Coordinates of C-alpha atoms and ligand atoms in Angstrom, one line a residue:
M1 CA 92.3 1.6 -25.3
A2 CA 90.0 3.9 -27.4
P3 CA 89.9 7.3 -25.7
S4 CA 86.5 7.7 -24.0
R5 CA 84.1 10.4 -25.1
M6 CA 83.0 13.3 -22.8
K7 CA 79.3 13.2 -21.9
V8 CA 77.3 16.4 -22.7
F9 CA 74.0 17.0 -20.9
T10 CA 71.5 19.4 -22.4
S11 CA 67.8 19.8 -23.0
T12 CA 65.8 21.9 -25.4
L13 CA 63.5 22.5 -22.4
C14 CA 66.1 24.8 -20.9
T15 CA 67.8 26.1 -24.0
T16 CA 65.1 27.3 -26.3
M17 CA 62.2 28.5 -24.1
H18 CA 63.8 31.7 -22.8
T19 CA 64.0 34.4 -25.5
P20 CA 63.9 38.0 -24.3
A21 CA 63.4 40.5 -27.1
Y22 CA 66.1 43.0 -26.3
E23 CA 68.5 44.4 -23.8
F24 CA 70.4 47.7 -23.3
L25 CA 74.1 48.1 -23.7
S26 CA 75.6 51.5 -22.7
G27 CA 72.1 53.0 -23.2
A28 CA 71.5 51.5 -26.7
E29 CA 68.8 49.0 -27.3
T30 CA 70.3 45.8 -28.8
H31 CA 69.2 42.2 -29.5
Y32 CA 69.5 39.9 -26.4
Y33 CA 73.1 38.6 -26.4
E34 CA 72.3 35.6 -24.2
S35 CA 70.2 34.0 -27.0
P36 CA 69.1 30.4 -27.9
D37 CA 71.5 30.4 -30.9
R38 CA 74.3 30.1 -28.3
R39 CA 73.2 26.6 -27.5
D40 CA 72.7 25.7 -31.1
V41 CA 76.2 26.7 -32.2
I42 CA 77.9 25.0 -29.2
L43 CA 75.9 21.8 -29.9
K44 CA 76.6 21.9 -33.6
Y45 CA 80.3 22.1 -32.9
L46 CA 80.3 19.3 -30.4
E47 CA 78.3 17.1 -32.7
S48 CA 80.9 17.7 -35.4
Q49 CA 83.5 16.2 -33.1
A50 CA 81.5 12.9 -32.6
D51 CA 84.6 10.9 -31.6
A52 CA 85.1 13.3 -28.6
F53 CA 81.6 14.0 -27.3
E54 CA 78.4 12.0 -26.6
V55 CA 75.3 14.2 -26.3
T56 CA 72.4 13.2 -24.1
E57 CA 69.0 14.9 -23.6
R58 CA 68.2 12.6 -20.7
T59 CA 67.2 14.7 -17.8
E60 CA 66.2 13.5 -14.3
D61 CA 63.8 15.4 -12.1
F62 CA 65.3 16.3 -8.8
G63 CA 62.4 18.3 -7.7
A64 CA 62.5 21.6 -5.7
G65 CA 64.6 20.4 -2.8
P66 CA 68.1 21.1 -4.3
I67 CA 67.0 24.5 -5.6
E68 CA 65.5 25.5 -2.2
R69 CA 68.9 24.6 -0.5
V70 CA 70.5 27.6 -2.4
H71 CA 67.7 30.0 -3.2
K72 CA 65.2 31.6 -0.8
Q73 CA 61.6 30.5 -1.1
D74 CA 60.1 34.0 -1.6
F75 CA 62.5 34.5 -4.5
I76 CA 61.7 31.2 -6.1
D77 CA 57.9 32.0 -5.7
Y78 CA 58.5 35.4 -7.2
L79 CA 60.3 34.0 -10.3
K80 CA 57.5 31.4 -10.7
T81 CA 54.6 34.0 -10.7
A82 CA 56.3 37.2 -11.8
Y83 CA 55.3 37.1 -15.5
E84 CA 51.7 36.4 -14.8
E85 CA 51.4 39.2 -12.1
W86 CA 53.2 41.6 -14.4
I87 CA 50.7 41.0 -17.2
E88 CA 47.8 41.3 -14.7
E89 CA 49.2 44.6 -13.6
G90 CA 49.4 45.9 -17.2
G91 CA 53.1 45.2 -17.8
H92 CA 54.4 44.8 -21.4
P93 CA 54.2 41.2 -22.7
N94 CA 57.9 41.3 -23.6
G95 CA 58.5 40.5 -19.9
V96 CA 59.3 41.8 -16.5
L97 CA 62.0 44.5 -16.5
P98 CA 62.7 46.5 -13.4
G99 CA 62.3 50.3 -13.5
T100 CA 63.0 51.0 -9.9
I101 CA 65.7 49.1 -7.9
P102 CA 66.0 49.8 -4.1
H103 CA 69.3 51.6 -4.2
Y104 CA 71.0 51.5 -0.8
K105 CA 71.1 55.3 -0.6
V106 CA 67.3 55.5 -1.1
A107 CA 65.7 52.4 0.5
R108 CA 65.0 52.1 4.2
L109 CA 65.5 48.3 4.1
G110 CA 63.4 46.3 6.5
K111 CA 60.5 48.7 6.2
L112 CA 60.3 48.0 2.5
K113 CA 57.6 45.7 1.5
A114 CA 57.1 45.3 -2.2
A115 CA 53.3 45.5 -2.7
N116 CA 53.1 44.7 -6.5
C117 CA 55.1 43.3 -9.3
L118 CA 56.5 46.6 -10.4
A119 CA 58.1 46.9 -6.9
K120 CA 59.1 43.2 -6.7
S121 CA 60.8 43.4 -10.1
G122 CA 63.3 45.8 -8.5
E123 CA 63.5 44.0 -5.2
Y124 CA 64.5 40.7 -6.8
C125 CA 66.7 41.9 -9.6
F126 CA 69.9 44.0 -9.6
D127 CA 70.1 45.1 -13.3
M128 CA 68.1 45.3 -16.5
S129 CA 69.6 42.2 -18.3
A130 CA 67.5 39.5 -16.6
V131 CA 64.1 40.0 -18.3
I132 CA 61.5 37.4 -17.1
T133 CA 59.5 36.2 -20.1
K134 CA 56.6 33.8 -20.1
D135 CA 58.7 30.6 -19.9
T136 CA 61.8 32.0 -18.2
F137 CA 61.1 30.2 -14.9
K138 CA 60.6 26.9 -16.7
A139 CA 63.8 27.3 -18.6
A140 CA 65.8 28.2 -15.5
W141 CA 64.3 25.4 -13.6
N142 CA 65.1 22.9 -16.3
A143 CA 68.7 24.3 -16.6
A144 CA 69.1 23.4 -12.9
Q145 CA 67.7 19.9 -13.4
V146 CA 70.0 19.3 -16.4
T147 CA 73.0 20.4 -14.3
L148 CA 71.9 18.1 -11.4
T149 CA 71.6 15.2 -13.8
A150 CA 75.1 15.8 -15.0
T151 CA 76.3 16.2 -11.4
K152 CA 74.8 12.8 -10.5
D153 CA 76.7 11.3 -13.4
L154 CA 79.9 13.1 -12.2
V155 CA 79.6 11.0 -9.0
R156 CA 79.3 7.8 -11.1
A157 CA 82.3 8.8 -13.3
A158 CA 84.4 9.7 -10.3
D159 CA 83.8 6.3 -8.7
E160 CA 84.6 4.5 -11.9
F161 CA 87.8 6.6 -12.2
E162 CA 88.9 5.6 -8.7
Q163 CA 88.4 1.9 -9.5
S164 CA 90.3 2.3 -12.8
V165 CA 93.2 4.0 -11.1
E166 CA 93.4 1.2 -8.5
A167 CA 93.2 -1.4 -11.2
G168 CA 95.9 0.3 -13.1
T169 CA 93.9 0.8 -16.3
T170 CA 94.1 4.6 -16.1
T171 CA 96.2 7.2 -14.2
R172 CA 95.4 10.3 -12.2
E173 CA 96.5 12.4 -15.1
N174 CA 93.3 11.4 -17.0
P175 CA 90.4 12.6 -14.8
P176 CA 86.8 12.3 -16.2
G177 CA 85.1 15.4 -17.4
L178 CA 81.4 16.1 -18.1
Y179 CA 79.7 19.2 -19.5
A180 CA 76.2 20.7 -18.8
L181 CA 75.2 22.8 -21.8
V182 CA 72.5 24.9 -20.2
R183 CA 71.0 28.4 -20.4
P184 CA 70.0 30.7 -18.9
P185 CA 73.4 30.8 -17.1
G186 CA 73.7 31.0 -13.3
H187 CA 76.7 32.6 -11.7
H188 CA 75.3 36.1 -11.2
A189 CA 72.2 34.8 -9.5
Q190 CA 72.4 35.2 -5.7
S191 CA 70.3 33.5 -3.1
D192 CA 67.4 35.9 -3.6
I193 CA 68.2 38.2 -6.5
C194 CA 68.5 37.7 -10.3
G195 CA 70.6 39.7 -12.7
G196 CA 73.3 39.4 -15.4
Y197 CA 71.2 37.1 -17.6
C198 CA 71.0 34.7 -14.6
Y199 CA 68.0 33.5 -12.5
L200 CA 68.8 30.2 -10.7
N201 CA 72.5 29.5 -9.9
N202 CA 72.9 26.1 -11.7
L203 CA 76.5 25.5 -10.5
A204 CA 75.8 26.5 -6.9
I205 CA 72.8 24.2 -6.8
A206 CA 75.0 21.3 -8.1
A207 CA 77.8 22.1 -5.5
Q208 CA 75.3 22.1 -2.6
W209 CA 73.7 18.9 -3.8
L210 CA 77.1 17.1 -3.8
I211 CA 77.9 18.4 -0.3
D212 CA 74.4 17.3 0.9
Q213 CA 74.8 13.6 -0.2
P214 CA 75.2 11.8 3.1
N215 CA 77.1 8.8 1.6
L216 CA 79.7 10.9 -0.3
K217 CA 82.8 11.4 1.8
S218 CA 85.9 13.4 1.3
K219 CA 89.0 11.5 0.6
A220 CA 91.0 14.1 2.6
D221 CA 89.1 14.2 5.9
G222 CA 86.1 11.8 5.8
G223 CA 83.6 14.8 5.9
P224 CA 81.3 15.8 3.0
K225 CA 82.9 15.8 -0.4
R226 CA 85.2 18.8 -1.0
I227 CA 84.2 21.0 -4.0
A228 CA 86.5 23.5 -5.7
I229 CA 84.7 26.0 -8.0
L230 CA 86.8 27.6 -10.8
D231 CA 84.9 30.5 -12.3
I232 CA 86.6 31.3 -15.6
D233 CA 83.8 33.5 -17.1
F234 CA 85.0 37.1 -18.0
H235 CA 82.6 38.5 -15.3
H236 CA 82.9 38.0 -11.6
G237 CA 80.4 35.4 -10.3
N238 CA 78.8 37.6 -7.6
G239 CA 76.0 35.1 -7.1
T240 CA 78.2 32.0 -6.4
Q241 CA 80.4 34.2 -4.2
E242 CA 77.4 35.4 -2.1
I243 CA 75.8 32.0 -1.8
F244 CA 78.9 30.4 -0.3
Y245 CA 80.6 33.4 1.3
T246 CA 80.3 32.2 4.9
V247 CA 81.2 28.5 4.4
A248 CA 84.5 26.7 4.0
N249 CA 83.2 24.2 1.4
P250 CA 82.9 24.8 -1.5
L251 CA 86.0 26.8 -2.2
Y252 CA 85.1 29.6 -4.7
T253 CA 87.8 30.9 -7.0
S254 CA 87.4 33.4 -9.9
L255 CA 89.5 34.9 -12.6
H256 CA 87.6 37.9 -14.0
S257 CA 88.0 41.4 -15.4
V258 CA 88.8 44.3 -13.1
D259 CA 86.5 47.3 -13.4
D260 CA 83.8 45.6 -15.4
Y261 CA 80.4 44.1 -14.9
P262 CA 79.0 43.5 -12.3
Y263 CA 81.3 46.4 -11.0
F264 CA 80.5 46.2 -7.3
T265 CA 81.9 42.8 -6.4
G266 CA 85.1 40.8 -7.4
S267 CA 87.8 42.5 -5.4
E268 CA 90.7 40.4 -4.1
L269 CA 89.8 41.9 -0.6
E270 CA 86.6 39.8 -0.6
K271 CA 88.0 36.7 1.1
G272 CA 84.9 35.2 2.7
E273 CA 83.5 35.6 6.3
G274 CA 83.3 33.5 9.4
K275 CA 84.0 29.9 8.6
G276 CA 84.3 31.0 5.0
L277 CA 87.2 33.3 5.6
G278 CA 90.0 32.3 3.2
F279 CA 87.7 30.2 1.0
N280 CA 86.7 32.9 -1.5
I281 CA 89.5 33.8 -3.9
N282 CA 89.1 36.6 -6.4
I283 CA 91.8 37.4 -8.9
P284 CA 90.8 40.5 -11.0
L285 CA 92.8 40.7 -14.3
A286 CA 93.5 43.8 -16.4
Q287 CA 91.5 44.5 -19.5
A288 CA 93.2 43.1 -22.7
T289 CA 94.6 40.1 -20.8
T290 CA 96.3 37.7 -23.3
D291 CA 96.5 33.9 -23.5
D292 CA 99.9 33.7 -21.8
D293 CA 98.9 36.0 -18.9
Y294 CA 95.6 34.2 -18.5
V295 CA 97.1 30.7 -18.4
E296 CA 100.0 31.8 -16.1
T297 CA 97.5 33.3 -13.6
L298 CA 95.2 30.2 -13.8
D299 CA 98.1 27.8 -13.2
K300 CA 99.2 29.9 -10.2
L301 CA 95.6 30.0 -8.8
I302 CA 95.5 26.2 -9.2
Q303 CA 98.9 25.6 -7.5
D304 CA 98.3 28.1 -4.6
H305 CA 94.6 27.5 -3.8
V306 CA 92.9 24.7 -5.6
I307 CA 95.3 21.8 -5.1
P308 CA 96.0 22.6 -1.4
F309 CA 92.2 22.5 -0.8
K310 CA 92.3 18.8 -1.7
P311 CA 89.1 18.9 -3.8
D312 CA 87.2 15.7 -4.6
Y313 CA 85.4 17.4 -7.5
I314 CA 86.0 20.5 -9.6
L315 CA 83.0 22.5 -10.8
V316 CA 83.9 25.0 -13.6
S317 CA 81.8 28.0 -14.4
L318 CA 82.6 27.9 -18.1
G319 CA 82.4 31.3 -19.8
V320 CA 84.2 32.0 -23.0
D321 CA 83.4 35.8 -23.0
T322 CA 87.1 36.1 -22.3
Y323 CA 87.4 35.7 -26.1
K324 CA 89.2 38.5 -28.0
D325 CA 86.1 39.3 -30.2
D326 CA 83.4 39.0 -27.5
P327 CA 80.9 41.8 -28.1
I328 CA 80.4 42.7 -24.4
A329 CA 83.8 42.0 -22.9
G330 CA 87.4 43.1 -23.1
F331 CA 90.0 40.3 -22.8
L332 CA 92.2 39.0 -25.7
V333 CA 92.1 35.3 -25.2
T334 CA 92.3 33.5 -28.6
S335 CA 90.8 30.2 -29.9
E336 CA 94.3 28.7 -29.4
G337 CA 94.2 29.7 -25.8
Y338 CA 91.2 27.7 -24.8
P339 CA 92.7 24.2 -25.2
R340 CA 95.6 25.5 -23.0
I341 CA 93.0 26.5 -20.3
G342 CA 91.4 23.1 -20.5
N343 CA 94.7 21.4 -20.2
S344 CA 95.6 23.4 -17.1
I345 CA 92.3 22.2 -15.5
R346 CA 93.0 18.6 -16.5
K347 CA 96.4 18.7 -14.7
I348 CA 94.6 19.1 -11.4
G349 CA 93.8 15.5 -11.8
V350 CA 90.3 15.7 -10.3
P351 CA 86.9 14.7 -11.8
T352 CA 85.4 17.9 -13.3
L353 CA 82.0 19.2 -14.3
F354 CA 81.9 22.1 -16.7
V355 CA 78.7 24.2 -16.5
Q356 CA 78.0 26.7 -19.3
E357 CA 77.9 30.4 -18.3
G358 CA 78.7 33.3 -20.7
G359 CA 80.3 33.7 -24.2
Y360 CA 78.6 35.9 -26.8
C361 CA 80.8 35.7 -30.0
I362 CA 78.4 33.4 -31.8
E363 CA 80.8 32.7 -34.7
K364 CA 83.5 31.2 -32.5
L365 CA 81.4 30.1 -29.5
G366 CA 81.4 26.4 -30.4
L367 CA 85.1 26.3 -31.2
N368 CA 86.0 28.1 -28.0
V369 CA 83.8 26.0 -25.7
G370 CA 84.9 22.9 -27.5
G371 CA 88.6 24.0 -27.2
I372 CA 88.4 24.0 -23.4
L373 CA 86.7 20.6 -23.3
L374 CA 89.1 19.1 -25.8
G375 CA 92.1 20.5 -23.9
F376 CA 90.7 19.0 -20.7
M377 CA 90.5 15.6 -22.5
G378 CA 94.2 16.0 -23.4
R379 CA 93.4 16.1 -27.1
T380 CA 96.1 18.2 -28.6
G381 CA 96.4 20.0 -32.0
T382 CA 94.5 23.1 -33.0
P383 CA 90.7 22.5 -33.0
Q384 CA 89.0 23.1 -36.3
Ligands
Q9C401 N1 79.0 46.5 -20.7 C1 77.1 36.4 -18.1 O1 78.1 36.4 -18.8 N2 75.4 43.5 -19.3 N3 76.5 37.5 -17.8 C2 76.7 43.9 -19.3 C3 78.5 45.2 -20.3 C4 75.1 42.2 -18.6 C5 76.9 38.8 -18.3 C6 77.0 45.2 -20.0 C7 76.2 41.2 -18.7 C8 75.8 39.9 -18.0 C9 76.6 35.1 -17.6
ZN402 ZN1 80.1 36.5 -18.4

């Protein structure tokens, strides 16, 4: 049987429309690292491996419903109208950039009511990396729709997989994988605050949509489908953590750098609350973490937490800013490490959707993302 190709979902509607002019890194003005070239180089690499990947621009419109399940209405309305209001109030055409953020030592929260866009820009954003340009909202909206389109196809692929396993034409060791090549990314976006290059939390929207489908039942307990999130971006996914902090499904797990951005979340002591207690697993890793340490920790996380959860689907926040030459990060993962990471995820044996998050070393971005996906598909050998 010819090995099947992995489906890649993408759209220029989300990937090219959002182009902030600059950002600040340690006080210096630089180009915007989360740029449209990221999508171009990933796509170019995947298209060069045509026997392994099948790219589709087909995107379904799921409307506002799935987005409103995760994000608060006032925040969605803000993102939609912010640029226009900003310009009306005399803001710079480069886009909305907060100047005053309601720091907890200053703000009398509750009494605060943001009266104009200058104030709202701080109320709804936690750092200076999430500039809102003219088409940012459209891009973020379309990124969520592309991710949902891929998620619907994950359901189809998983059903097909079950039938093939029963028919004996495949085994559990070959789970289907799909990839949503989207930007802007999502995992720093909380229910009502953007930041960290993120506006709408694509992966969280997908997870909630799966849980909400009334006809999709968990194999383990007959309830809603069980979703395990593996966040392998270098940075902690504070947004996904916050959105699901008080629920037992999905399970959120993250490997990320200690003492790095976003600085004020990501401790192993953050374990979830209420019904969610025990379903938020943070594993901070030292700066300069290597391939061997990373893969060993990932395998242990999978054995101790992901497999016992009995997930029906895995959603991966796929960041490759763990790469040794990433310009804004500090791990030492190499291009040989990524297929090993993909292979560790494959061994869980569960249908998996990869959703693009960070990764800023443009020269190796395609190779590194492709390495994870090829490793997941069980394709061995050093990717070129
Ligand atoms: N010294 C994602 O990877 N600035 N977001 C960090 C580091 C913002 C990262 C400064 C980084 C956001 C999706
Ligand atoms: Zn990141």
